[in-house]
């Protein structure tokens, strides 16, 4: 019985009721539309974003590849105390797939000598780039991006619904104020 009563209380705007105003019906449709956008739109936005990000990461994995490079200058020795930052920018030289020698800056571990061989990542044009995410990292990141897109759409829907309901409340209050100006003076008279 308690559950049925609670459901009736939640759905009062949809039932026929002599006290129900037009604004109540509009508010019921706004709430229904808001939840539909959150449920359906959020799901679609999350899935589309996740799929697009996953395709982008897969494209990065196919267009980027590791090549051997040679360090052109010594890197400083690691800081004492075992600091957490043991990478520095250094000049490196590598050979592209077409045999062209290229030079650029890459992050290299500290304490390396000039002439040391290192691995760098290049794109199809032979330019230095960062290592693409692994399949597991890409899946996790695309899922997080999908969730963020779904939550952003949900926040936008809730915000829009809240603004619309606020405006309806302001309109109802203004209507009550107008009605009270008409009815109020007659309530203020004293009977004798």
CSV table of C-alpha atoms in Angstrom, one decimal:
chain,number,residue,atom,x,y,z
A,1,UNK,CA,0.0,0.0,0.0
A,2,UNK,CA,2.8,2.4,0.9
A,3,UNK,CA,4.5,1.9,-2.5
A,4,UNK,CA,1.3,2.5,-4.4
A,5,UNK,CA,0.6,5.7,-2.5
A,6,UNK,CA,4.2,6.9,-3.1
A,7,UNK,CA,3.7,6.3,-6.8
A,8,UNK,CA,0.4,8.2,-6.9
A,9,UNK,CA,2.1,11.1,-5.1
A,10,UNK,CA,4.9,11.1,-7.8
A,11,UNK,CA,2.5,11.0,-10.7
A,12,UNK,CA,0.0,13.6,-9.5
A,13,UNK,CA,0.7,15.9,-12.5
A,14,UNK,CA,-0.4,13.3,-14.9
A,15,UNK,CA,-3.7,12.5,-13.3
A,16,UNK,CA,-6.9,14.4,-14.0
A,17,UNK,CA,-7.3,16.8,-11.1
A,18,UNK,CA,-9.4,20.0,-10.8
A,19,UNK,CA,-6.5,21.8,-9.0
A,20,UNK,CA,-4.0,20.9,-11.8
A,21,UNK,CA,-2.9,24.0,-13.7
A,22,UNK,CA,-1.5,24.2,-17.2
A,23,UNK,CA,2.0,24.9,-15.8
A,24,UNK,CA,1.8,21.6,-13.9
A,25,UNK,CA,1.3,19.7,-17.1
A,26,UNK,CA,4.2,21.6,-18.8
A,27,UNK,CA,6.4,20.8,-15.8
A,28,UNK,CA,5.5,17.1,-16.0
A,29,UNK,CA,6.5,17.1,-19.7
A,30,UNK,CA,9.7,19.0,-18.9
A,31,UNK,CA,10.7,16.4,-16.3
A,32,UNK,CA,9.8,13.5,-18.6
A,33,UNK,CA,11.8,15.0,-21.5
A,34,UNK,CA,14.7,15.8,-19.2
A,35,UNK,CA,14.9,12.2,-18.0
A,36,UNK,CA,14.5,10.8,-21.5
A,37,UNK,CA,17.5,13.0,-22.7
A,38,UNK,CA,19.5,11.8,-19.7
A,39,UNK,CA,18.8,8.2,-20.3
A,40,UNK,CA,18.7,7.9,-24.1
A,41,UNK,CA,20.8,10.9,-25.1
A,42,UNK,CA,23.4,10.2,-22.4
A,43,UNK,CA,23.7,6.6,-23.5
A,44,UNK,CA,24.1,7.5,-27.2
A,45,UNK,CA,26.6,10.3,-26.4
A,46,UNK,CA,28.7,8.0,-24.3
A,47,UNK,CA,28.7,5.2,-26.8
A,48,UNK,CA,29.5,7.5,-29.8
A,49,UNK,CA,32.3,9.3,-27.9
A,50,UNK,CA,33.8,6.0,-26.7
A,51,UNK,CA,33.7,4.5,-30.1
A,52,UNK,CA,35.2,7.6,-31.8
A,53,UNK,CA,38.0,7.8,-29.2
A,54,UNK,CA,38.7,4.0,-29.6
A,55,UNK,CA,39.0,4.5,-33.4
A,56,UNK,CA,41.3,7.4,-32.9
A,57,UNK,CA,43.6,5.4,-30.6
A,58,UNK,CA,43.6,2.5,-33.0
A,59,UNK,CA,44.6,4.8,-35.8
A,60,UNK,CA,47.4,6.2,-33.7
A,61,UNK,CA,48.6,2.6,-33.0
A,62,UNK,CA,48.7,1.9,-36.7
A,63,UNK,CA,50.4,5.1,-37.9
A,64,UNK,CA,53.0,5.3,-35.2
A,65,UNK,CA,56.0,3.0,-34.8
A,66,UNK,CA,59.1,2.7,-32.8
A,67,UNK,CA,62.5,3.3,-34.4
A,68,UNK,CA,66.1,3.2,-33.1
A,69,UNK,CA,67.7,6.6,-32.5
A,70,UNK,CA,71.1,7.7,-31.4
A,71,UNK,CA,71.6,10.2,-28.6
A,72,UNK,CA,73.7,13.2,-29.8
A,73,UNK,CA,74.7,14.6,-26.4
A,74,UNK,CA,75.2,13.4,-22.9
A,75,UNK,CA,72.3,13.7,-20.6
A,76,UNK,CA,72.9,14.9,-17.0
A,77,UNK,CA,73.3,12.3,-14.3
A,78,UNK,CA,70.3,11.6,-12.2
A,79,UNK,CA,69.7,13.9,-9.3
A,80,UNK,CA,70.7,12.5,-5.9
A,81,UNK,CA,67.9,11.4,-3.6
A,82,UNK,CA,66.1,9.3,-6.3
A,83,UNK,CA,63.9,12.1,-7.7
A,84,UNK,CA,60.8,11.0,-9.5
A,85,UNK,CA,61.7,12.9,-12.6
A,86,UNK,CA,64.4,11.0,-14.5
A,87,UNK,CA,63.6,12.2,-18.1
A,88,UNK,CA,65.2,15.2,-19.9
A,89,UNK,CA,64.9,16.6,-23.4
A,90,UNK,CA,67.9,15.7,-25.5
A,91,UNK,CA,68.9,15.9,-29.2
A,92,UNK,CA,68.5,12.5,-31.1
A,93,UNK,CA,69.1,11.4,-34.6
A,94,UNK,CA,67.0,8.7,-36.4
A,95,UNK,CA,66.5,7.3,-39.9
A,96,UNK,CA,63.1,7.4,-41.5
A,97,UNK,CA,61.6,4.5,-43.5
A,98,UNK,CA,62.8,6.1,-46.8
A,99,UNK,CA,66.4,6.3,-45.5
A,100,UNK,CA,66.4,10.1,-44.6
A,101,UNK,CA,68.3,11.0,-41.5
A,102,UNK,CA,66.4,13.3,-39.2
A,103,UNK,CA,67.3,15.2,-36.0
A,104,UNK,CA,65.0,16.3,-33.2
A,105,UNK,CA,64.4,16.5,-29.4
A,106,UNK,CA,63.0,13.7,-27.4
A,107,UNK,CA,62.6,12.8,-23.8
A,108,UNK,CA,65.5,10.5,-22.7
A,109,UNK,CA,66.4,9.0,-19.4
A,110,UNK,CA,69.1,10.8,-17.4
A,111,UNK,CA,72.6,9.4,-17.2
A,112,UNK,CA,72.9,8.4,-20.9
A,113,UNK,CA,76.1,9.0,-22.9
A,114,UNK,CA,76.3,10.5,-26.4
A,115,UNK,CA,76.1,7.7,-29.0
A,116,UNK,CA,73.7,5.6,-26.9
A,117,UNK,CA,70.9,3.8,-28.7
A,118,UNK,CA,67.4,4.7,-27.6
A,119,UNK,CA,63.9,4.0,-28.9
A,120,UNK,CA,61.7,6.9,-30.2
A,121,UNK,CA,58.3,6.9,-31.7
A,122,UNK,CA,57.6,8.4,-35.1
A,123,UNK,CA,54.5,8.9,-37.3
A,124,UNK,CA,54.2,7.9,-41.0
A,125,UNK,CA,55.8,11.2,-42.0
A,126,UNK,CA,58.8,10.3,-39.9
A,127,UNK,CA,58.3,13.1,-37.3
A,128,UNK,CA,58.8,12.4,-33.6
A,129,UNK,CA,55.6,11.8,-31.7
A,130,UNK,CA,54.6,10.2,-28.4
A,131,UNK,CA,54.0,6.5,-27.9
A,132,UNK,CA,50.4,5.6,-28.7
A,133,UNK,CA,48.4,4.1,-25.9
A,134,UNK,CA,48.2,0.3,-25.7
A,135,UNK,CA,45.0,-1.4,-26.4
A,136,UNK,CA,44.1,-1.7,-22.7
A,137,UNK,CA,45.0,1.9,-22.0
A,138,UNK,CA,43.0,3.0,-25.1
A,139,UNK,CA,40.0,1.1,-24.0
A,140,UNK,CA,40.1,2.6,-20.5
A,141,UNK,CA,40.7,6.1,-21.8
A,142,UNK,CA,37.9,5.8,-24.4
A,143,UNK,CA,35.5,4.5,-21.7
A,144,UNK,CA,36.4,7.4,-19.4
A,145,UNK,CA,35.8,9.9,-22.3
A,146,UNK,CA,32.4,8.2,-23.0
A,147,UNK,CA,31.4,8.4,-19.4
A,148,UNK,CA,32.5,12.1,-19.3
A,149,UNK,CA,30.4,12.8,-22.4
A,150,UNK,CA,27.3,11.1,-20.9
A,151,UNK,CA,27.7,13.0,-17.7
A,152,UNK,CA,28.2,16.3,-19.5
A,153,UNK,CA,25.0,15.7,-21.5
A,154,UNK,CA,23.2,14.7,-18.3
A,155,UNK,CA,24.4,17.9,-16.6
A,156,UNK,CA,23.3,20.0,-19.5
A,157,UNK,CA,19.9,18.3,-19.5
A,158,UNK,CA,19.5,18.8,-15.7
A,159,UNK,CA,20.6,22.4,-15.9
A,160,UNK,CA,18.2,23.1,-18.7
A,161,UNK,CA,15.4,21.4,-16.9
A,162,UNK,CA,16.2,23.3,-13.7
A,163,UNK,CA,16.1,26.6,-15.5
A,164,UNK,CA,12.8,25.8,-17.2
A,165,UNK,CA,11.3,24.7,-13.9
A,166,UNK,CA,12.6,27.8,-12.2
A,167,UNK,CA,10.9,30.0,-14.9
A,168,UNK,CA,7.7,28.1,-14.4
A,169,UNK,CA,7.9,28.6,-10.6
A,170,UNK,CA,8.4,32.4,-11.2
A,171,UNK,CA,5.4,32.5,-13.5
A,172,UNK,CA,3.3,30.6,-10.9
A,173,UNK,CA,4.4,33.0,-8.2
A,174,UNK,CA,3.6,36.0,-10.3
A,175,UNK,CA,0.2,34.6,-11.1
A,176,UNK,CA,-0.5,34.0,-7.4
A,177,UNK,CA,0.6,37.6,-6.7
A,178,UNK,CA,-1.8,38.9,-9.3
A,179,UNK,CA,-4.6,36.8,-8.0
A,180,UNK,CA,-3.9,37.9,-4.4
A,181,UNK,CA,-4.0,41.5,-5.4
A,182,UNK,CA,-7.6,40.9,-6.6
A,183,UNK,CA,-8.7,38.6,-3.7
A,184,UNK,CA,-6.6,40.0,-0.8
A,185,UNK,CA,-8.5,43.2,-0.1
A,186,UNK,CA,-11.7,41.4,0.3
A,187,UNK,CA,-10.1,39.2,3.0
A,188,UNK,CA,-8.9,42.2,4.9
A,189,UNK,CA,-12.3,43.6,5.7
A,190,UNK,CA,-13.7,43.1,9.2
A,191,UNK,CA,-17.2,41.8,9.6
A,192,UNK,CA,-19.4,43.3,12.2
